[in-house]
């Protein structure tokens, strides 16, 4: 692909905060962005040159959108497969490609793909019926966690099973949807790798970071992670293996469980910029958002050098009401997403604090 010249238009599927931050990064590089979203008032559209408000199933709107842009990407991985097919058929390059999207959308396919490339995961089993759940519990045991195969995020679509007696309630909690049963593992901490792969197959990873969750939602990310060099090298190598196997172009995030013995188990990956990479915007020479735009535009990847230690806190729901406090804190870098209603569990912004490296 010939690198996109400044002044070109990048289409972004989805109108949330990740699309907003991608559009802002693209603007700094001289690109316009065109947001495609079903939402009439999206936070991404308010910082973009154009928007199309239409359903992801609207083939006529998708075709018109594709003709108006020079490259297409997405800010979330649950874009319908048919949407991606329509856009690819239009001739506009879609990055990351359909393979990354298809694997990430289905937890069973995702876990099987990890296994096929030699990346270890927690034990898992496919659950398509109530009887399958009983069989899976016999093989995997409890405690374990039942998750819908598709569309779950931030703790949604999940039910914990402490013992076999919880199976009925867990199955009802996910509304008998196609699911996966995953064995619970005792881990020391969760870490994640944010990395990018370019059109030319160049690879660049940010420093490994570690995450803490509250109620299934990411609460805090620290960079760098408190891990040794062998763990860092293993996590980055597994991420690169995954990206090469997918022929992925753009940013991708992989979450890993670090076990007490130093082994790593892949939890899941996101074929896009990620919440646990927000710290890069304030602490690195190139942010994950600029890096993604560079990759999909066919530009060289930027340096991932980290010049400060970072702690990123999500502002969830009513936390955003503390904006004035954070705005008056000289050590706080405040990022607000421009969302109207501060609902419980809704990500409204984040704040990052930096500590200069010695």
Coordinates of C-alpha atoms in Angstrom, one line a residue:
X1 CA 0.0 0.0 0.0
X2 CA 1.3 3.5 -0.9
X3 CA 1.4 5.6 2.3
X4 CA -1.6 7.9 2.7
X5 CA -0.7 11.5 2.2
X6 CA -1.7 14.1 4.7
X7 CA -5.2 15.4 3.7
X8 CA -6.5 11.9 3.1
X9 CA -9.6 10.7 5.0
X10 CA -9.6 7.8 7.4
X11 CA -13.0 6.1 8.1
X12 CA -13.6 4.9 11.6
X13 CA -16.3 2.4 12.5
X14 CA -17.7 3.2 15.9
X15 CA -18.3 6.5 17.7
X16 CA -17.0 5.9 21.2
X17 CA -14.0 7.2 23.1
X18 CA -11.5 5.1 21.3
X19 CA -12.7 6.5 18.0
X20 CA -12.5 10.0 19.4
X21 CA -8.9 9.6 20.5
X22 CA -8.0 8.0 17.2
X23 CA -9.5 10.9 15.3
X24 CA -7.6 13.4 17.5
X25 CA -4.3 11.6 16.8
X26 CA -5.1 11.4 13.0
X27 CA -5.8 15.2 13.0
X28 CA -2.3 15.8 14.4
X29 CA -0.9 13.9 11.4
X30 CA -2.9 16.0 8.9
X31 CA -5.7 13.5 8.3
X32 CA -9.4 14.0 8.3
X33 CA -11.7 11.4 9.9
X34 CA -15.1 10.2 8.9
X35 CA -17.0 8.4 11.7
X36 CA -19.6 5.7 10.9
X37 CA -21.9 5.0 13.8
X38 CA -25.5 4.2 14.6
X39 CA -25.4 6.8 17.4
X40 CA -26.9 10.2 16.6
X41 CA -24.6 12.0 19.0
X42 CA -21.3 10.2 19.4
X43 CA -18.3 11.6 21.2
X44 CA -16.0 10.6 18.3
X45 CA -18.1 12.5 15.7
X46 CA -17.7 15.8 17.6
X47 CA -14.0 15.9 16.9
X48 CA -14.1 14.5 13.4
X49 CA -14.5 16.1 10.0
X50 CA -17.6 14.1 9.0
X51 CA -20.0 11.5 10.3
X52 CA -22.5 9.0 8.9
X53 CA -25.3 8.0 11.3
X54 CA -26.6 4.6 10.0
X55 CA -26.9 1.0 11.1
X56 CA -24.0 -1.3 10.5
X57 CA -26.4 -3.4 8.4
X58 CA -27.2 -0.5 6.0
X59 CA -25.4 -1.6 2.8
X60 CA -26.2 1.5 0.9
X61 CA -24.8 3.8 3.6
X62 CA -21.7 1.6 4.0
X63 CA -21.0 1.8 0.3
X64 CA -21.3 5.6 0.3
X65 CA -19.1 5.7 3.4
X66 CA -16.4 3.5 1.7
X67 CA -16.3 5.8 -1.3
X68 CA -15.7 8.9 0.8
X69 CA -12.6 7.6 2.6
X70 CA -9.1 6.3 1.7
X71 CA -8.7 3.7 4.5
X72 CA -11.0 2.2 7.1
X73 CA -10.4 1.0 10.6
X74 CA -12.6 0.3 13.7
X75 CA -12.6 1.3 17.3
X76 CA -14.3 -1.9 18.6
X77 CA -14.2 -5.5 17.5
X78 CA -17.9 -6.3 17.4
X79 CA -18.5 -4.9 14.0
X80 CA -20.7 -7.4 12.2
X81 CA -18.8 -9.7 9.8
X82 CA -21.2 -8.7 7.0
X83 CA -20.3 -5.0 7.5
X84 CA -16.6 -5.8 7.1
X85 CA -17.4 -7.9 4.0
X86 CA -19.4 -5.0 2.3
X87 CA -16.6 -2.6 3.0
X88 CA -13.9 -4.9 1.7
X89 CA -15.9 -5.6 -1.4
X90 CA -16.0 -1.8 -2.0
X91 CA -12.3 -1.7 -2.5
X92 CA -11.4 0.5 0.5
X93 CA -8.6 -1.1 2.6
X94 CA -9.9 -2.2 6.0
X95 CA -7.2 -2.5 8.7
X96 CA -7.0 -4.6 10.8
X97 CA -8.3 -7.3 8.4
X98 CA -11.2 -9.6 8.6
X99 CA -9.2 -12.4 10.2
X100 CA -8.4 -10.4 13.3
X101 CA -12.0 -9.4 13.6
X102 CA -13.4 -12.9 13.2
X103 CA -11.0 -14.5 15.7
X104 CA -11.5 -11.8 18.4
X105 CA -15.3 -11.9 18.1
X106 CA -15.7 -15.4 19.4
X107 CA -14.1 -16.5 22.6
X108 CA -14.0 -20.2 21.6
X109 CA -12.4 -19.4 18.3
X110 CA -10.0 -17.0 20.1
X111 CA -8.8 -19.6 22.6
X112 CA -8.4 -22.2 19.9
X113 CA -6.4 -19.8 17.8
X114 CA -4.1 -19.1 20.8
X115 CA -3.6 -22.9 21.2
X116 CA -2.9 -23.3 17.4
X117 CA 0.1 -20.9 17.6
X118 CA 1.5 -22.3 20.8
X119 CA 0.3 -19.6 23.2
X120 CA -1.0 -21.1 26.5
X121 CA -4.4 -20.2 28.0
X122 CA -6.5 -21.3 30.9
X123 CA -8.4 -24.6 30.3
X124 CA -11.6 -24.0 28.4
X125 CA -14.6 -25.9 26.8
X126 CA -17.3 -24.9 24.4
X127 CA -20.8 -24.8 25.9
X128 CA -23.7 -24.9 23.5
X129 CA -26.3 -26.4 25.8
X130 CA -27.1 -27.1 29.5
X131 CA -25.7 -30.6 29.1
X132 CA -22.5 -29.2 27.6
X133 CA -22.0 -27.2 30.8
X134 CA -22.3 -30.3 33.0
X135 CA -19.7 -32.1 30.8
X136 CA -17.4 -29.1 30.8
X137 CA -17.6 -28.8 34.6
X138 CA -16.6 -32.5 34.9
X139 CA -13.5 -31.8 32.8
X140 CA -12.5 -28.4 34.0
X141 CA -14.0 -28.3 37.5
X142 CA -14.8 -25.4 39.7
X143 CA -14.2 -22.6 40.4
X144 CA -14.7 -21.6 36.8
X145 CA -16.3 -18.9 34.8
X146 CA -19.0 -19.1 32.2
X147 CA -18.9 -16.4 29.5
X148 CA -20.9 -15.7 26.4
X149 CA -18.9 -16.4 23.3
X150 CA -19.8 -13.1 21.7
X151 CA -20.4 -9.4 22.7
X152 CA -19.4 -9.6 26.4
X153 CA -17.1 -6.9 27.7
X154 CA -16.2 -5.1 31.0
X155 CA -17.6 -8.1 33.0
X156 CA -20.9 -8.3 31.1
X157 CA -22.1 -11.7 29.9
X158 CA -20.2 -13.6 32.6
X159 CA -21.2 -15.8 35.5
X160 CA -18.8 -17.3 38.1
X161 CA -19.3 -20.9 39.1
X162 CA -18.0 -21.8 42.6
X163 CA -19.3 -25.3 42.5
X164 CA -21.4 -27.6 40.3
X165 CA -24.5 -26.5 42.2
X166 CA -24.2 -23.0 40.6
X167 CA -24.5 -24.3 37.1
X168 CA -28.3 -23.7 36.7
X169 CA -28.1 -20.1 37.9
X170 CA -25.0 -19.4 35.8
X171 CA -26.6 -20.7 32.7
X172 CA -29.7 -18.6 33.3
X173 CA -27.5 -15.5 34.0
X174 CA -26.1 -15.6 30.4
X175 CA -29.6 -16.4 29.0
X176 CA -28.5 -19.8 27.7
X177 CA -26.4 -18.1 25.0
X178 CA -23.6 -20.0 23.3
X179 CA -20.8 -19.9 25.8
X180 CA -17.3 -20.9 26.9
X181 CA -16.4 -22.3 30.3
X182 CA -13.0 -21.2 31.4
X183 CA -11.1 -22.6 34.4
X184 CA -10.2 -20.1 37.1
X185 CA -6.4 -19.7 37.6
X186 CA -4.5 -18.3 40.6
X187 CA -2.5 -15.6 39.1
X188 CA -0.1 -13.0 40.6
X189 CA -1.2 -10.2 38.4
X190 CA -2.7 -9.3 35.0
X191 CA -0.4 -7.7 32.5
X192 CA -0.9 -6.5 29.0
X193 CA 1.1 -5.9 25.9
X194 CA 0.1 -3.1 23.5
X195 CA 1.9 -3.5 20.2
X196 CA 1.6 -2.4 16.5
X197 CA 2.4 -4.1 13.2
X198 CA 2.8 -2.0 10.1
X199 CA 1.9 -2.5 6.5
X200 CA 5.5 -3.5 5.9
X201 CA 5.3 -6.1 8.8
X202 CA 7.4 -3.9 11.1
X203 CA 6.6 -4.6 14.8
X204 CA 6.9 -2.3 17.8
X205 CA 5.7 -2.9 21.3
X206 CA 5.2 -0.5 24.2
X207 CA 6.5 -1.4 27.6
X208 CA 4.5 -4.2 29.3
X209 CA 2.0 -2.7 31.8
X210 CA -0.1 -4.2 34.6
X211 CA -3.8 -3.9 35.3
X212 CA -6.2 -3.9 38.2
X213 CA -10.0 -4.4 37.8
X214 CA -13.0 -3.4 39.9
X215 CA -16.3 -5.1 39.2
X216 CA -15.0 -6.5 35.9
X217 CA -14.0 -3.1 34.6
X218 CA -10.4 -1.9 34.3
X219 CA -9.7 0.5 37.1
X220 CA -5.9 1.1 37.1
X221 CA -3.0 0.5 34.7
X222 CA 0.6 0.9 35.8
X223 CA 3.5 1.2 33.4
X224 CA 5.9 -0.4 33.5
X225 CA 4.6 -3.7 35.0
X226 CA 6.4 -5.1 38.0
X227 CA 7.8 -8.1 36.1
X228 CA 11.2 -9.4 35.2
X229 CA 12.9 -9.4 31.9
X230 CA 12.1 -13.0 30.9
X231 CA 8.4 -12.4 31.5
X232 CA 8.5 -9.2 29.4
X233 CA 10.3 -11.0 26.6
X234 CA 7.8 -14.0 26.7
X235 CA 4.8 -11.7 26.6
X236 CA 6.1 -9.6 23.7
X237 CA 7.2 -12.6 21.8
X238 CA 3.7 -14.2 22.1
X239 CA 2.1 -11.0 21.0
X240 CA 4.3 -10.8 17.9
X241 CA 3.5 -14.4 17.1
X242 CA -0.2 -13.7 17.3
X243 CA 0.0 -10.6 15.2
X244 CA 2.0 -12.4 12.5
X245 CA -0.4 -15.3 12.5
X246 CA -3.3 -12.9 12.0
X247 CA -1.4 -10.8 9.5
X248 CA -2.6 -7.9 11.7
X249 CA -2.1 -4.3 10.7
X250 CA -2.6 -1.7 13.4
X251 CA -2.5 -1.8 17.2
X252 CA -3.4 -4.9 19.1
X253 CA -3.6 -5.6 22.9
X254 CA -3.1 -8.9 24.6
X255 CA -4.0 -9.5 28.2
X256 CA -2.0 -12.2 30.1
X257 CA -2.2 -13.8 33.5
X258 CA 1.1 -14.0 35.2
X259 CA 1.3 -17.2 37.4
X260 CA 3.3 -17.4 40.6
X261 CA 5.9 -19.6 38.8
X262 CA 6.5 -17.0 36.2
X263 CA 4.5 -18.7 33.4
X264 CA 2.0 -16.7 31.3
X265 CA -1.5 -17.6 30.2
X266 CA -3.1 -15.5 27.5
X267 CA -6.6 -14.3 28.6
X268 CA -7.8 -12.4 25.5
X269 CA -6.8 -10.0 22.8
X270 CA -8.4 -6.9 21.3
X271 CA -7.6 -6.1 17.7
X272 CA -7.6 -2.3 18.3
X273 CA -6.3 0.4 20.6
X274 CA -7.0 -0.6 24.2
X275 CA -8.0 1.0 27.6
X276 CA -4.8 -0.4 29.1
X277 CA -2.7 1.6 26.6
X278 CA -4.2 5.0 27.4
X279 CA -1.1 5.9 29.5
X280 CA 1.0 6.0 26.3
X281 CA -0.6 9.3 25.3
X282 CA 1.2 11.0 28.1
X283 CA 4.2 8.9 28.8
X284 CA 5.6 7.9 25.4
X285 CA 7.1 9.5 22.4
X286 CA 4.3 8.0 20.2
X287 CA 0.9 7.2 21.7
X288 CA -1.0 4.0 20.8
X289 CA -3.5 6.1 18.9
X290 CA -0.9 7.8 16.7
X291 CA 0.8 4.4 16.2
X292 CA -2.5 2.8 15.0
X293 CA -3.0 5.7 12.5
X294 CA 0.5 5.4 11.3
X295 CA 0.2 1.6 10.8
X296 CA -3.1 1.7 8.9
X297 CA -2.0 4.7 6.8
X298 CA 1.2 2.8 5.7
X299 CA 3.5 5.2 7.5
X300 CA 6.6 4.0 9.5
X301 CA 5.8 3.1 13.0
X302 CA 6.8 5.6 15.6
X303 CA 9.2 5.1 18.6
X304 CA 7.6 3.5 21.6
X305 CA 10.1 5.0 24.1
X306 CA 8.6 5.6 27.5
X307 CA 10.0 8.7 29.2
X308 CA 8.1 8.4 32.5
X309 CA 6.5 5.8 34.8
X310 CA 2.7 6.1 34.6
X311 CA -0.5 5.3 36.5
X312 CA -3.7 5.6 34.6
X313 CA -7.0 5.6 36.5
X314 CA -10.3 5.2 34.7
X315 CA -13.1 7.7 35.6
X316 CA -16.2 5.5 35.7
X317 CA -19.7 6.7 36.1
X318 CA -19.9 9.5 38.8
X319 CA -16.1 9.6 39.1
X320 CA -16.2 12.1 36.3
X321 CA -17.8 14.6 38.8
X322 CA -14.3 15.0 40.3
X323 CA -13.0 16.7 37.1
X324 CA -12.4 20.0 38.8
X325 CA -10.2 18.3 41.4
X326 CA -8.1 16.6 38.7
X327 CA -7.9 19.7 36.6
X328 CA -6.4 21.6 39.6
X329 CA -3.8 18.8 40.3
X330 CA -0.5 19.8 38.6
X331 CA 0.5 16.1 38.4
X332 CA -2.7 14.9 36.8
X333 CA -3.2 14.6 33.0
X334 CA -7.0 14.7 32.6
X335 CA -8.8 13.2 29.6
X336 CA -12.6 13.5 29.3
X337 CA -14.5 11.8 26.6
X338 CA -17.4 14.3 26.1
X339 CA -20.1 11.8 27.0
X340 CA -23.4 13.3 28.4
X341 CA -24.8 10.8 30.9
X342 CA -22.6 9.4 33.7
X343 CA -24.2 6.0 34.0
X344 CA -22.9 3.4 36.4
X345 CA -20.1 1.4 34.8
X346 CA -19.7 3.8 31.9
X347 CA -16.2 5.0 31.1
X348 CA -16.3 8.8 31.2
X349 CA -12.6 9.6 31.0
X350 CA -9.3 8.8 32.6
X351 CA -6.5 10.5 34.5
X352 CA -2.8 9.7 34.2
X353 CA -0.1 10.6 36.7
X354 CA 3.6 10.5 35.6
X355 CA 6.8 10.0 37.6
X356 CA 9.9 11.0 35.6
X357 CA 12.4 8.1 35.0
X358 CA 15.7 8.3 36.9

